[in-house]
Structure formats: structure tokens, C-alpha cells
mmCIF file with all atom_site columns, C-alpha atoms and ligand atoms in Angstrom:
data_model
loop_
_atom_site.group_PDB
_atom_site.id
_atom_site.type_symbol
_atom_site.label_atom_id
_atom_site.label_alt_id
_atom_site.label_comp_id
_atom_site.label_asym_id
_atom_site.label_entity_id
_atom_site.label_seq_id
_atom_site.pdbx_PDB_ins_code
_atom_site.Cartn_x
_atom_site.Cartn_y
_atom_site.Cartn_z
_atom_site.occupancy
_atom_site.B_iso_or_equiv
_atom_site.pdbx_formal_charge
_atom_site.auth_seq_id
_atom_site.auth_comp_id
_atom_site.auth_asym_id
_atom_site.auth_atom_id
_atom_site.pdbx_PDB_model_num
ATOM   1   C CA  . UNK A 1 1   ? 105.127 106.278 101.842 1.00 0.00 ? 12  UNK A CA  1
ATOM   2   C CA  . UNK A 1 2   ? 105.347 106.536 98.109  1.00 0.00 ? 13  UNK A CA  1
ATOM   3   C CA  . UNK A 1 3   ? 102.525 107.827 95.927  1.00 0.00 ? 14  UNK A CA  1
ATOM   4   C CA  . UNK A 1 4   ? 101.568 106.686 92.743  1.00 0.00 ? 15  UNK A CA  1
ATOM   5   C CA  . UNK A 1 5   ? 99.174  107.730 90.276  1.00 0.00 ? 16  UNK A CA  1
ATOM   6   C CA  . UNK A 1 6   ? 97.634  106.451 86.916  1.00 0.00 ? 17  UNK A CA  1
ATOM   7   C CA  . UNK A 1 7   ? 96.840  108.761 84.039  1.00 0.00 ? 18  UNK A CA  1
ATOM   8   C CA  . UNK A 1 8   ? 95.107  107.004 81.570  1.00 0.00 ? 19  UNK A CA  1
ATOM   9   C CA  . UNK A 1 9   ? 93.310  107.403 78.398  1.00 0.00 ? 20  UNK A CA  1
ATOM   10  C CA  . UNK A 1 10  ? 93.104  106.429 74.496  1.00 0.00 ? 21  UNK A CA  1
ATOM   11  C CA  . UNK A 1 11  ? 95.665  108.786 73.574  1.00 0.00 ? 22  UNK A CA  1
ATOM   12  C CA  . UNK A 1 12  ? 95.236  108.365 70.130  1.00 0.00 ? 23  UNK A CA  1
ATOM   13  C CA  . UNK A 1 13  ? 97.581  110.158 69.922  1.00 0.00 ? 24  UNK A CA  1
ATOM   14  C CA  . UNK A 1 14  ? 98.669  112.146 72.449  1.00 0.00 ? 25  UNK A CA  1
ATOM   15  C CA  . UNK A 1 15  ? 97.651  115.781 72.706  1.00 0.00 ? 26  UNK A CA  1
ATOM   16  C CA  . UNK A 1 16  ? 99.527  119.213 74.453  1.00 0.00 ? 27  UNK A CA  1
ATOM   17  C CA  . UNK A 1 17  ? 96.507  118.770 76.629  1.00 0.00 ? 28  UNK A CA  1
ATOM   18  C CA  . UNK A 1 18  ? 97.193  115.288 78.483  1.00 0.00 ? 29  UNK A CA  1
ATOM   19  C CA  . UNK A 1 19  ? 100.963 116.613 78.271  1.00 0.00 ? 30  UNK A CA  1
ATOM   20  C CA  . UNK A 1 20  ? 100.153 119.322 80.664  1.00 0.00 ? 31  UNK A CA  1
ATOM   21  C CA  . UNK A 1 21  ? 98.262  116.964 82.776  1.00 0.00 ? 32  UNK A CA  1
ATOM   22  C CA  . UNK A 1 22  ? 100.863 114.449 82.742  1.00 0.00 ? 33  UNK A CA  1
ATOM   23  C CA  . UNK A 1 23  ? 103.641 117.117 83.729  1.00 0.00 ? 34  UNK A CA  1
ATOM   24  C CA  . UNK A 1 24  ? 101.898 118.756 86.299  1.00 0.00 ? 35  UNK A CA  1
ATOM   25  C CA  . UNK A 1 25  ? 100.548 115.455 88.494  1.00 0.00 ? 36  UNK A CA  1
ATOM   26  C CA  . UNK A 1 26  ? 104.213 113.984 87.830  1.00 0.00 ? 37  UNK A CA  1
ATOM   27  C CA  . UNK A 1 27  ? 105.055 116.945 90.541  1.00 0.00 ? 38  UNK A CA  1
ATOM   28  C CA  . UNK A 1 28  ? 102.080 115.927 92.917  1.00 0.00 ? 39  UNK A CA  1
ATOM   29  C CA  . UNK A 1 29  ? 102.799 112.092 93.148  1.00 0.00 ? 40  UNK A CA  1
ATOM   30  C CA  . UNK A 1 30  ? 106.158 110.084 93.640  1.00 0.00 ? 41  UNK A CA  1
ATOM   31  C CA  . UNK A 1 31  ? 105.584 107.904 90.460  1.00 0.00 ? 42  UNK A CA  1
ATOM   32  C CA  . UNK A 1 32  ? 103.066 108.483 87.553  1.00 0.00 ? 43  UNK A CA  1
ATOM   33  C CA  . UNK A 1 33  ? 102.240 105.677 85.102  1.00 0.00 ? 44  UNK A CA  1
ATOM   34  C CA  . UNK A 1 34  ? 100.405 107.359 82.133  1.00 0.00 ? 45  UNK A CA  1
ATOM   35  C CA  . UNK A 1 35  ? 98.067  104.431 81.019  1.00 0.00 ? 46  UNK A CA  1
ATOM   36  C CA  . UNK A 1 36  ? 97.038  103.914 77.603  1.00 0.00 ? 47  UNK A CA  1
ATOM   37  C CA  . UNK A 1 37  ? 94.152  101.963 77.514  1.00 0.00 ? 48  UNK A CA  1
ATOM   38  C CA  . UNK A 1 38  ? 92.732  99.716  74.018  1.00 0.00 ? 49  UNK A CA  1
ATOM   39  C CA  . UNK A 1 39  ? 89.196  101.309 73.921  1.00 0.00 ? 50  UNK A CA  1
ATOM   40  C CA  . UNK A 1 40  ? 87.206  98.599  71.777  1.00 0.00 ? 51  UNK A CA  1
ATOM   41  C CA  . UNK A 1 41  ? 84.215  101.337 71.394  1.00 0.00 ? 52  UNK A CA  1
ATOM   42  C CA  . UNK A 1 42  ? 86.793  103.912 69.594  1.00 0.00 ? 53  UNK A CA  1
ATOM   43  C CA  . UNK A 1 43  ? 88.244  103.047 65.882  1.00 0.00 ? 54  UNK A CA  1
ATOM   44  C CA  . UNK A 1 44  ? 92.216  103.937 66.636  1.00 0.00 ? 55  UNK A CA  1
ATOM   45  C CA  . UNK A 1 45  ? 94.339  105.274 64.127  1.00 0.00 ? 56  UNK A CA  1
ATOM   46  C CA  . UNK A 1 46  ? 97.601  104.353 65.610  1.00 0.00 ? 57  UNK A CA  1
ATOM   47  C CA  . UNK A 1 47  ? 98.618  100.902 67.486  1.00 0.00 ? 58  UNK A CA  1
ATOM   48  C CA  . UNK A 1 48  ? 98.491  100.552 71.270  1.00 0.00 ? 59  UNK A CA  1
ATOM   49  C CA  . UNK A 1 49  ? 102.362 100.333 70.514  1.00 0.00 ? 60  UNK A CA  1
ATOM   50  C CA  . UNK A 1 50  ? 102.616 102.961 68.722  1.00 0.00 ? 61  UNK A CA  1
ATOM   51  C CA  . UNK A 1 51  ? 100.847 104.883 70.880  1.00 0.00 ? 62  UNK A CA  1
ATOM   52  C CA  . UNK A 1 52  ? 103.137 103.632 74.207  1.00 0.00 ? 63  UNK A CA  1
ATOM   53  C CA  . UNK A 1 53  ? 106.366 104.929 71.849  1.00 0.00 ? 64  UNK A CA  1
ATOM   54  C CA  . UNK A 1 54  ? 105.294 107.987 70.942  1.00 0.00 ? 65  UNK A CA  1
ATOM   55  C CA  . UNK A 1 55  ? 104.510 109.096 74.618  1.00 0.00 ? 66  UNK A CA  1
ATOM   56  C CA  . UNK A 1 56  ? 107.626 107.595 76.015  1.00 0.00 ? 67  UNK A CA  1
ATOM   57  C CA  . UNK A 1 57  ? 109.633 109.455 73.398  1.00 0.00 ? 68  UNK A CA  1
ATOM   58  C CA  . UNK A 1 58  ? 107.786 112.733 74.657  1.00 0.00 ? 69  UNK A CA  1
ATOM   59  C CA  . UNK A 1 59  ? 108.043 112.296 78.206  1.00 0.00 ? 70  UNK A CA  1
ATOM   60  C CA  . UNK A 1 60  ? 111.585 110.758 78.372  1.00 0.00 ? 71  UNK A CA  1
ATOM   61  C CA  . UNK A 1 61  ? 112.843 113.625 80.886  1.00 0.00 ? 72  UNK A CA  1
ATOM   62  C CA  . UNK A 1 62  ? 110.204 112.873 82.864  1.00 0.00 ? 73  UNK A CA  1
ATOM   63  C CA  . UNK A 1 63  ? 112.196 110.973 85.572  1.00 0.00 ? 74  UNK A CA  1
ATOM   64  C CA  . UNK A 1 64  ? 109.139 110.007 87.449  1.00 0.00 ? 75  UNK A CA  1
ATOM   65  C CA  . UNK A 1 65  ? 107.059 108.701 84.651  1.00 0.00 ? 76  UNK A CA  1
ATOM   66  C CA  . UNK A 1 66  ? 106.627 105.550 83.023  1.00 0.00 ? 77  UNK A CA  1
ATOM   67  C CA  . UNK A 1 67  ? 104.214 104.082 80.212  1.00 0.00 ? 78  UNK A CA  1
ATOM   68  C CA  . UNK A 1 68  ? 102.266 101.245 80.103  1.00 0.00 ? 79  UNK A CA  1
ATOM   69  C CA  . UNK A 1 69  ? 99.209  99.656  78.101  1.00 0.00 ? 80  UNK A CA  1
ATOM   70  C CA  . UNK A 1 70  ? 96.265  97.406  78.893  1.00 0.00 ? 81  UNK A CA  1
ATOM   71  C CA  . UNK A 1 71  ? 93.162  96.357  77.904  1.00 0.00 ? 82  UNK A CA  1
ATOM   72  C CA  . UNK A 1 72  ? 89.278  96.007  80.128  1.00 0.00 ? 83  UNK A CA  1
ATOM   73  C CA  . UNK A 1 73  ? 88.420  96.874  83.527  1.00 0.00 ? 84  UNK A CA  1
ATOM   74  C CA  . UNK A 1 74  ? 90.467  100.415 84.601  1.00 0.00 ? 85  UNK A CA  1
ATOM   75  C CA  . UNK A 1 75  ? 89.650  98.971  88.464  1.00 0.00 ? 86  UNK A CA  1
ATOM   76  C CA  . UNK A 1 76  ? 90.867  95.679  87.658  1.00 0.00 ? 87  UNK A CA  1
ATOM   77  C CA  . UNK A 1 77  ? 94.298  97.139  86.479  1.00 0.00 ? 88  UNK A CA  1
ATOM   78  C CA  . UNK A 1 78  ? 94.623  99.878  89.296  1.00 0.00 ? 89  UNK A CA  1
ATOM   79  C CA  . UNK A 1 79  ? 93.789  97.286  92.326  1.00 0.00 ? 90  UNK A CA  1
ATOM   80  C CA  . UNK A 1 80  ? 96.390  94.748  90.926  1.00 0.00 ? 91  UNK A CA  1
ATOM   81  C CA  . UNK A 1 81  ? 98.692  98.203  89.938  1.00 0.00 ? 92  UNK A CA  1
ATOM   82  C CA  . UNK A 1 82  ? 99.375  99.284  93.808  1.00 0.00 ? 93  UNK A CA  1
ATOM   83  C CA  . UNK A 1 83  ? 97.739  102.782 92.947  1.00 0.00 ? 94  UNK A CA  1
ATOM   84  C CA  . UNK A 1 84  ? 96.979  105.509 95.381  1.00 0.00 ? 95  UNK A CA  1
ATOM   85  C CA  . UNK A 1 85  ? 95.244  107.736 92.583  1.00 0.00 ? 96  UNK A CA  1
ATOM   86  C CA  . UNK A 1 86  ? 94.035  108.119 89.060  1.00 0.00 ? 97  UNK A CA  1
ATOM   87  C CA  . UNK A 1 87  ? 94.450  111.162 87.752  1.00 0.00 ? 98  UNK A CA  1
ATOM   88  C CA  . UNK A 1 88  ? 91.777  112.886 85.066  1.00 0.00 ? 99  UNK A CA  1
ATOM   89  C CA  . UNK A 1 89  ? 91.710  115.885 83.478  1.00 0.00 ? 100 UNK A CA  1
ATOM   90  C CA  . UNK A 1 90  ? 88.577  118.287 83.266  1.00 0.00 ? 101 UNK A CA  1
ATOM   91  C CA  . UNK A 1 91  ? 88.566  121.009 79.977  1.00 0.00 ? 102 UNK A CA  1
ATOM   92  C CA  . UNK A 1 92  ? 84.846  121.865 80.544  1.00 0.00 ? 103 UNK A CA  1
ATOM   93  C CA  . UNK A 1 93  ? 81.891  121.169 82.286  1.00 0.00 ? 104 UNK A CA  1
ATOM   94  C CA  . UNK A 1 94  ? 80.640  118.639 79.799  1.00 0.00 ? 105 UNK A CA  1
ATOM   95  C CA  . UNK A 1 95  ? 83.360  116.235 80.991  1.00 0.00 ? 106 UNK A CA  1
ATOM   96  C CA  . UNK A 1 96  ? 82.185  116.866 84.454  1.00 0.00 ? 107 UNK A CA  1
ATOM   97  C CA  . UNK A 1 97  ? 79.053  114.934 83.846  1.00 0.00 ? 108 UNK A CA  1
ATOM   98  C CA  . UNK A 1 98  ? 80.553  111.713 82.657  1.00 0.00 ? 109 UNK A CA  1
ATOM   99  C CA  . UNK A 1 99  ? 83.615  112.002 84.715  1.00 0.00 ? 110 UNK A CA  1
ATOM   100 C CA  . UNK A 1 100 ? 81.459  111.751 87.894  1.00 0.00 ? 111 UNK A CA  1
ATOM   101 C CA  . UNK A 1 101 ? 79.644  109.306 86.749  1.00 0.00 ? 112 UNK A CA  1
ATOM   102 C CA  . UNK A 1 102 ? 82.783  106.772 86.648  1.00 0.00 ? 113 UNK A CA  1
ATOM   103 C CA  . UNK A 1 103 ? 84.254  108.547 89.372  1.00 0.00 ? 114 UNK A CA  1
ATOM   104 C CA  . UNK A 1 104 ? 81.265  107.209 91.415  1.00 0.00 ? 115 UNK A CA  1
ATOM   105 C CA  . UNK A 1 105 ? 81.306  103.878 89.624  1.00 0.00 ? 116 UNK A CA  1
ATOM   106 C CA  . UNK A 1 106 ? 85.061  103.695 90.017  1.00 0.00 ? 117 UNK A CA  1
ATOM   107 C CA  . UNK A 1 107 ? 85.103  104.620 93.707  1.00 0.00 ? 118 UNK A CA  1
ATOM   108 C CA  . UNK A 1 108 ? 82.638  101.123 94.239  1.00 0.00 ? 119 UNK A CA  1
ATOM   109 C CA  . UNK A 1 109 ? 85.466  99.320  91.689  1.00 0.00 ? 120 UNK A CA  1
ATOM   110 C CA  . UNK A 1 110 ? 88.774  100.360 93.552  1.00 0.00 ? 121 UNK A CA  1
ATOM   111 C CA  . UNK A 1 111 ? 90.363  98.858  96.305  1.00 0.00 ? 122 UNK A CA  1
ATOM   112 C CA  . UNK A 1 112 ? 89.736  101.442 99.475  1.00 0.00 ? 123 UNK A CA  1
ATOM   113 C CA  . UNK A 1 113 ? 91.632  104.659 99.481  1.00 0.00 ? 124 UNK A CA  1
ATOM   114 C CA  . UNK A 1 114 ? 92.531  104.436 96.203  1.00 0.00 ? 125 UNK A CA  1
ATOM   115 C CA  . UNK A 1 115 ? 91.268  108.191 94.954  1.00 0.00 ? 126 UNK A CA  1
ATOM   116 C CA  . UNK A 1 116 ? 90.092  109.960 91.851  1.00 0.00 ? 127 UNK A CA  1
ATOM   117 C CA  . UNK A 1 117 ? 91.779  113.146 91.197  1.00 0.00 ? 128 UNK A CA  1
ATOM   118 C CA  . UNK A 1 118 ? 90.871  115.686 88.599  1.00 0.00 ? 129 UNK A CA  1
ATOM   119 C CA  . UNK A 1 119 ? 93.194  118.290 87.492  1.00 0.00 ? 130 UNK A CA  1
ATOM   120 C CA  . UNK A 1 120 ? 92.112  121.548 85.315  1.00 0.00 ? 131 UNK A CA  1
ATOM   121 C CA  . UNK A 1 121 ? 92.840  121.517 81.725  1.00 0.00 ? 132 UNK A CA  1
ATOM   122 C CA  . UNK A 1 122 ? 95.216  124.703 81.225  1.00 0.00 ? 133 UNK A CA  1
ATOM   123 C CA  . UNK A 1 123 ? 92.954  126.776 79.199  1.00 0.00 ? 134 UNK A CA  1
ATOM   124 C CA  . UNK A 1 124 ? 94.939  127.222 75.748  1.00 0.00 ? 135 UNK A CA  1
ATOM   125 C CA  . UNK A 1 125 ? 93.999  123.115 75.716  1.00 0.00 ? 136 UNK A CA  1
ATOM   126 C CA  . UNK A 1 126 ? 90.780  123.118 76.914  1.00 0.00 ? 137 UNK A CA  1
ATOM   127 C CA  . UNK A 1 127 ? 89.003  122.883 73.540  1.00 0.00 ? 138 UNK A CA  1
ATOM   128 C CA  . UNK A 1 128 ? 90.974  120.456 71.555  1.00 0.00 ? 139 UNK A CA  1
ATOM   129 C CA  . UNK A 1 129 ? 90.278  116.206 71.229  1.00 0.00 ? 140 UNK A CA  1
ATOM   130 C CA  . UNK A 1 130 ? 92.528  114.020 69.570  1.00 0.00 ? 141 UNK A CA  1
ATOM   131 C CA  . UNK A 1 131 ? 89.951  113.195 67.467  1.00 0.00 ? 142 UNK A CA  1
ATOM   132 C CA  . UNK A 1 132 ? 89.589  117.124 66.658  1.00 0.00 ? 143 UNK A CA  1
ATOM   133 C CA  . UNK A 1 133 ? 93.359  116.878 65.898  1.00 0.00 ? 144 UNK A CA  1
ATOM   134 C CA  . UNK A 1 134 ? 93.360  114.208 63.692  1.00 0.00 ? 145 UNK A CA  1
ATOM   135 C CA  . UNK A 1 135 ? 90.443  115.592 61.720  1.00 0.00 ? 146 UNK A CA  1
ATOM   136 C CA  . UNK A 1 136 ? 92.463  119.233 61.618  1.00 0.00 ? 147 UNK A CA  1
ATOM   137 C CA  . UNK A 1 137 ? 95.260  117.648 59.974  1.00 0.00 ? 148 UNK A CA  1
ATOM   138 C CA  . UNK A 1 138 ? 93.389  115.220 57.787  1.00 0.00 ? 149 UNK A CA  1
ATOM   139 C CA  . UNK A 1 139 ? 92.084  117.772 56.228  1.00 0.00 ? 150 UNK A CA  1
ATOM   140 C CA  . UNK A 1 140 ? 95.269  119.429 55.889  1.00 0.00 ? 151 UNK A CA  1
ATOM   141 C CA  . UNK A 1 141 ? 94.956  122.078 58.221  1.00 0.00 ? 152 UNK A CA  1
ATOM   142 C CA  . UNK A 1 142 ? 97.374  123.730 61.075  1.00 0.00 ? 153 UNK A CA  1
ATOM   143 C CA  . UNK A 1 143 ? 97.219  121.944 64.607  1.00 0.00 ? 154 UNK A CA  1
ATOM   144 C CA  . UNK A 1 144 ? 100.428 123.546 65.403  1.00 0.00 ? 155 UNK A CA  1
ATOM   145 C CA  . UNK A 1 145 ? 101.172 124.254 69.114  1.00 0.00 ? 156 UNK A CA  1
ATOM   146 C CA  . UNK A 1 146 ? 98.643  121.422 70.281  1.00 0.00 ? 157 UNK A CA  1
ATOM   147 C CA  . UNK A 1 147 ? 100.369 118.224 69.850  1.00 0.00 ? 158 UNK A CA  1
ATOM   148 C CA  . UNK A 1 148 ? 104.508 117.482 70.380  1.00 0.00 ? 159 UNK A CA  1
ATOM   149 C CA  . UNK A 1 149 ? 106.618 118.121 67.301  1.00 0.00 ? 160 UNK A CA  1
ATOM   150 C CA  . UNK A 1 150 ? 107.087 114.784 66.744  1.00 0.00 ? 161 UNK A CA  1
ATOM   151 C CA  . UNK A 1 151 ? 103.454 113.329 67.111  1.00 0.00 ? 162 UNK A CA  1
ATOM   152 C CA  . UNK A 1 152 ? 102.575 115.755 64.642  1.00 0.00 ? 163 UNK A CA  1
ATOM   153 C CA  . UNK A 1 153 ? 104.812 113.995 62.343  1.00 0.00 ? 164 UNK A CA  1
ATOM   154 C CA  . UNK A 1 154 ? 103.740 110.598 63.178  1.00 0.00 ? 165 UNK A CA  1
ATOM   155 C CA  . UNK A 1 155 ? 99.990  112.069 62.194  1.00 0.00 ? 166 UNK A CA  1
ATOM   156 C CA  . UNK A 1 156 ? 100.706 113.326 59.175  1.00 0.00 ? 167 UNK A CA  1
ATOM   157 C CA  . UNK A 1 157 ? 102.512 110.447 58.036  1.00 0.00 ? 168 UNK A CA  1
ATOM   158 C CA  . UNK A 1 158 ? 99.642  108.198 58.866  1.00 0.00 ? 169 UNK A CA  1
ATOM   159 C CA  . UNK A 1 159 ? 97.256  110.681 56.318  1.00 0.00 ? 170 UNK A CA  1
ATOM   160 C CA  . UNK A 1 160 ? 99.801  111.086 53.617  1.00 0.00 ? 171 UNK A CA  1
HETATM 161 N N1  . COA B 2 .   ? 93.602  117.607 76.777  1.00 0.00 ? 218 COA B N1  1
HETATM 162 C C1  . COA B 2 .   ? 93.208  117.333 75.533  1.00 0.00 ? 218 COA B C1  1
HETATM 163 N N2  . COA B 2 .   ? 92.336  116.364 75.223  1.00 0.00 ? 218 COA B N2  1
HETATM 164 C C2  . COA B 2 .   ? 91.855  115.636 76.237  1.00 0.00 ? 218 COA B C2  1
HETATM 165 C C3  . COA B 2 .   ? 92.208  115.871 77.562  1.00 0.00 ? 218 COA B C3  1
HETATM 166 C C4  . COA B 2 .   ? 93.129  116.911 77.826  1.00 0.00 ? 218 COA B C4  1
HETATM 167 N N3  . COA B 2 .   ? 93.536  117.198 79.053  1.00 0.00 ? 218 COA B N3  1
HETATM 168 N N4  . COA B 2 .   ? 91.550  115.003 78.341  1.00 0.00 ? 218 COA B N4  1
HETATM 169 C C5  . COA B 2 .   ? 90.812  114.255 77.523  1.00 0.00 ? 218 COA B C5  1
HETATM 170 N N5  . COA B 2 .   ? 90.993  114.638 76.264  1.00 0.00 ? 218 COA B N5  1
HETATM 171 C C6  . COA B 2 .   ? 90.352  114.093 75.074  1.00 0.00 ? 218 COA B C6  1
HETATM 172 C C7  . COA B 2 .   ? 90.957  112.822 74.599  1.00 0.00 ? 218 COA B C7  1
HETATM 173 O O1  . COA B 2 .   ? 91.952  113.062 73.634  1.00 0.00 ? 218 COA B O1  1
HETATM 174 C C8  . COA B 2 .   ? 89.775  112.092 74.006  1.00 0.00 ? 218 COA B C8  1
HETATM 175 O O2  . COA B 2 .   ? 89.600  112.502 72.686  1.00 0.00 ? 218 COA B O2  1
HETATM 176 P P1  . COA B 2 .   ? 88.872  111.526 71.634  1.00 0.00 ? 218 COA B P1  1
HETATM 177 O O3  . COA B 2 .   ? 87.540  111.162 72.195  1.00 0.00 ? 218 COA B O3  1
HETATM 178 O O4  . COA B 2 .   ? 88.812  112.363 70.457  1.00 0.00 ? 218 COA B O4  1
HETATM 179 O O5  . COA B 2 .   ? 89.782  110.324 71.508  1.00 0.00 ? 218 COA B O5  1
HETATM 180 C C9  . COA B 2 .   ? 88.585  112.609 74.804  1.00 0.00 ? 218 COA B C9  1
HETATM 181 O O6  . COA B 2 .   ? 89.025  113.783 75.415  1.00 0.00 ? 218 COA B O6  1
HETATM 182 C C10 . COA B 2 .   ? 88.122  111.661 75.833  1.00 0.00 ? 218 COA B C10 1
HETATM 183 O O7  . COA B 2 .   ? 89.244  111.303 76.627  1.00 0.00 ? 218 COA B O7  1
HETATM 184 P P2  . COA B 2 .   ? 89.100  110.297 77.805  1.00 0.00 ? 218 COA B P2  1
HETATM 185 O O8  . COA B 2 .   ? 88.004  110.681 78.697  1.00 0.00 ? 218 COA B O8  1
HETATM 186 O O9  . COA B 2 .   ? 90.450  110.133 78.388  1.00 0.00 ? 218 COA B O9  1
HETATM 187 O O10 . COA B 2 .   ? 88.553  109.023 77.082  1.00 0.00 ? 218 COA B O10 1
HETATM 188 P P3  . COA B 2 .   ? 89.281  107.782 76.695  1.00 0.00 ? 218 COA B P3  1
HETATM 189 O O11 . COA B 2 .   ? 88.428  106.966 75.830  1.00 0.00 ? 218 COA B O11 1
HETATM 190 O O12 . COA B 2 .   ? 90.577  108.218 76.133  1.00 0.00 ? 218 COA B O12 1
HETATM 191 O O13 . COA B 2 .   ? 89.489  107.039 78.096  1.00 0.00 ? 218 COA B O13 1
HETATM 192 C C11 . COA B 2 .   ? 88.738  105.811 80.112  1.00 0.00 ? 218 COA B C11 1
HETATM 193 C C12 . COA B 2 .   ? 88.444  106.867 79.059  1.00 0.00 ? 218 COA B C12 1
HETATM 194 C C13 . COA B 2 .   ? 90.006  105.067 79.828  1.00 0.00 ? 218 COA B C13 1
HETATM 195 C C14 . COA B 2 .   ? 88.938  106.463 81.444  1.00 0.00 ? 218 COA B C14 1
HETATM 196 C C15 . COA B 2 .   ? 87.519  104.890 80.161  1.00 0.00 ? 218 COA B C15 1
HETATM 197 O O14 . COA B 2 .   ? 87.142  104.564 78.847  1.00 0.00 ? 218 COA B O14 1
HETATM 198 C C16 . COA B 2 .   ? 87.774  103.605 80.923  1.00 0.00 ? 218 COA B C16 1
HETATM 199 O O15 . COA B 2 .   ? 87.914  103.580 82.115  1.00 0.00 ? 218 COA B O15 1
HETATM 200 N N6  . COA B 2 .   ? 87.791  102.479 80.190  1.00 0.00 ? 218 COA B N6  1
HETATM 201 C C17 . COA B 2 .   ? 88.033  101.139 80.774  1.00 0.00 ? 218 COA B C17 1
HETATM 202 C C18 . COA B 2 .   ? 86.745  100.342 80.896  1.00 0.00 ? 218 COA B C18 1
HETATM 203 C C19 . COA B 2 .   ? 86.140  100.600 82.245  1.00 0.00 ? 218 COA B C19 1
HETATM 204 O O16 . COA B 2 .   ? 86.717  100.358 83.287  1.00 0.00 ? 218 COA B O16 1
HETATM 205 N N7  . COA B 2 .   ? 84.890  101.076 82.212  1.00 0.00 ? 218 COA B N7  1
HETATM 206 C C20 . COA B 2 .   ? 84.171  101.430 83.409  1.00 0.00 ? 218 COA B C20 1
HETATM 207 C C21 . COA B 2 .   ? 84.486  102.838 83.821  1.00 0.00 ? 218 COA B C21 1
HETATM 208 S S1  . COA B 2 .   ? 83.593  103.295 85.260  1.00 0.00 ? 218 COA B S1  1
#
């Protein structure tokens, strides 16, 4: 049987952070889908398309991965998805507390034995946000090393 996980988020943009995540479950399941969701309570700076690109470009030796977008319930898009998992990642034990609470919410939401896994932020990642990115560079300072070469050029271009 074939396993496939979701990894989803805003990624707005994406970070060195969810990279790790996304690289290290793409060894654990058969197929990862890396998920980017259109978070109406979250002001975006870049398009849900742009977003999709900009991942795709990063992860296109990925062989296992693919991207994909959508919008409301997570459940309602992993039970029609054929999921076995949906992977999150944990930097510190302040995203414990709300990631159990939709863990718990999710696990009544999913179809049965579909699973919530959490994975360990690597700890050179464990204290950066995109938003803390995008405010780094906005203000013109150095975010090198935490996002892929060629978000950080899609960010800067958005502030210049
Ligand atoms: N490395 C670096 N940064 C990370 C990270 C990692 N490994 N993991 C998370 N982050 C950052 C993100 O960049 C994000 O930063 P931001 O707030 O500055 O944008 C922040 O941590 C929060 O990320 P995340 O928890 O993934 O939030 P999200 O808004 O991106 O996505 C969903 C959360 C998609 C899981 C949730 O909103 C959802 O399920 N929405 C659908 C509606 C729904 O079903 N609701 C009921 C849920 S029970």
C-alpha cells in the first residue's frame, strides 16, 4: 500500500524551516503533497499562485512531491484527497498547544485512520516565521540562510 501525506500551511512564502520538513517526511511517505492553503484570517503578501510556483521551483528534485492549493475545511480536502497523514511541524512548545488542539479537532474531522504526524523543527529553524522573514527583509535586514535563494529574491522584489 502506498502512503501519502499532506504538508500544508500559508507559506507565505516558504521558509528553510517547512523545507526541512518537507524533505525529511518526503523520505517517510510514498507521495507528499505540500498544501498551500488561502488563510482568509492572514493578509498574504504573495498570490496563492505565486506561492504554488515558488515551492515547486524549490522542490523540483523532489521526485515524490507535488504542490497543490485550496481554500476552507483542511478535513474536507484530506477526506476527498485519499490521505493517510498530515504532516506538521513543531519549533517549540508554544506550537504544541494549538497544534493539539486541531490535532484533536482534526482527528473528529478526518475520515478514520487518517493520522496527524508532527515532525521536529531542526533547531537552526526553530525560531524563524515567515512573517519574521518578511519583516527582516522589509526592513532591509539579512535573512540569509533561512529562506531558498530564490524566494529571497521574490521577497525583496515584492519590498523594493
Ligand atoms: N519552519 C519555519 N516556520 C514555520 C514552520 C517551520 N517548520 N512551521 C510553521 N512555521 C511558521 C509559518 O511560516 C507561519 O508563519 P506566519 O504565521 O508568520 O505566516 C506560522 O509558523 C504558522 O504556520 P502554520 O501553523 O502552518 O499556520 P498556517 O496559517 O500557515 O496554516 C493550517 C495552518 C493550514 C493548518 C490551519 O490554518 C488550517 O487547517 N486551516 C484550514 C481551516 C480549518 O480546517 N480549520 C480547522 C482546523 S482544526
Amino acid at each position: 500500500m502506498k502512503h501519502r501525506a499532506l504538508y500544508t500551511g500559508s507559506f507565505d512564502p516558504m521558509t528553510n524551516g517547512h523545507l526541512d520538513i518537507i524533505t525529511r517526511s518526503s523520505r517517510m511517505f510514498d507521495e507528499l503533497v505540500v498544501g498551500v492553503i488561502v488563510n482568509p484570517s492572514k493578509k498574504a503578501l504573495f498570490t496563492k499562485e505565486e506561492r504554488v510556483r515558488m515551492i515547486q521551483d524549490v522542490v523540483k528534485d523532489l521526485r515524490n512531491v507535488t504542490v497543490d492549493s485550496f481554500e476552507g475545511l483542511l478535513a474536507d480536502y484530506v477526506n476527498a484527497g485519499n490521505f493517510d497523514a498530515v504532516v506538521r511541524g513543531l519549533r517549540a512548545t508554544t506550537d504544541f498547544e494549538y497544534e493539539i488542539q486541531m490535532a484533536q479537532m482534526n482527528a473528529r474531522l478526518f475520515d478514520k485512520g487518517i493520522e496527524s504526524v508532527f515532525l521536529m523543527t531542526s533547531p537552526e529553524y526553530s525560531f524563524i516565521s515567515s512573517s519574521m522573514i518578511k519583516e527582516v527583509i522589509s526592513l532591509g535586514g539579512c535573512a540569509d540562510g533561512l529562506v531558498p535563494e530564490t524566494i529571497m529574491e521574490n521577497i525583496k522584489s515584492k519590498y523594493r
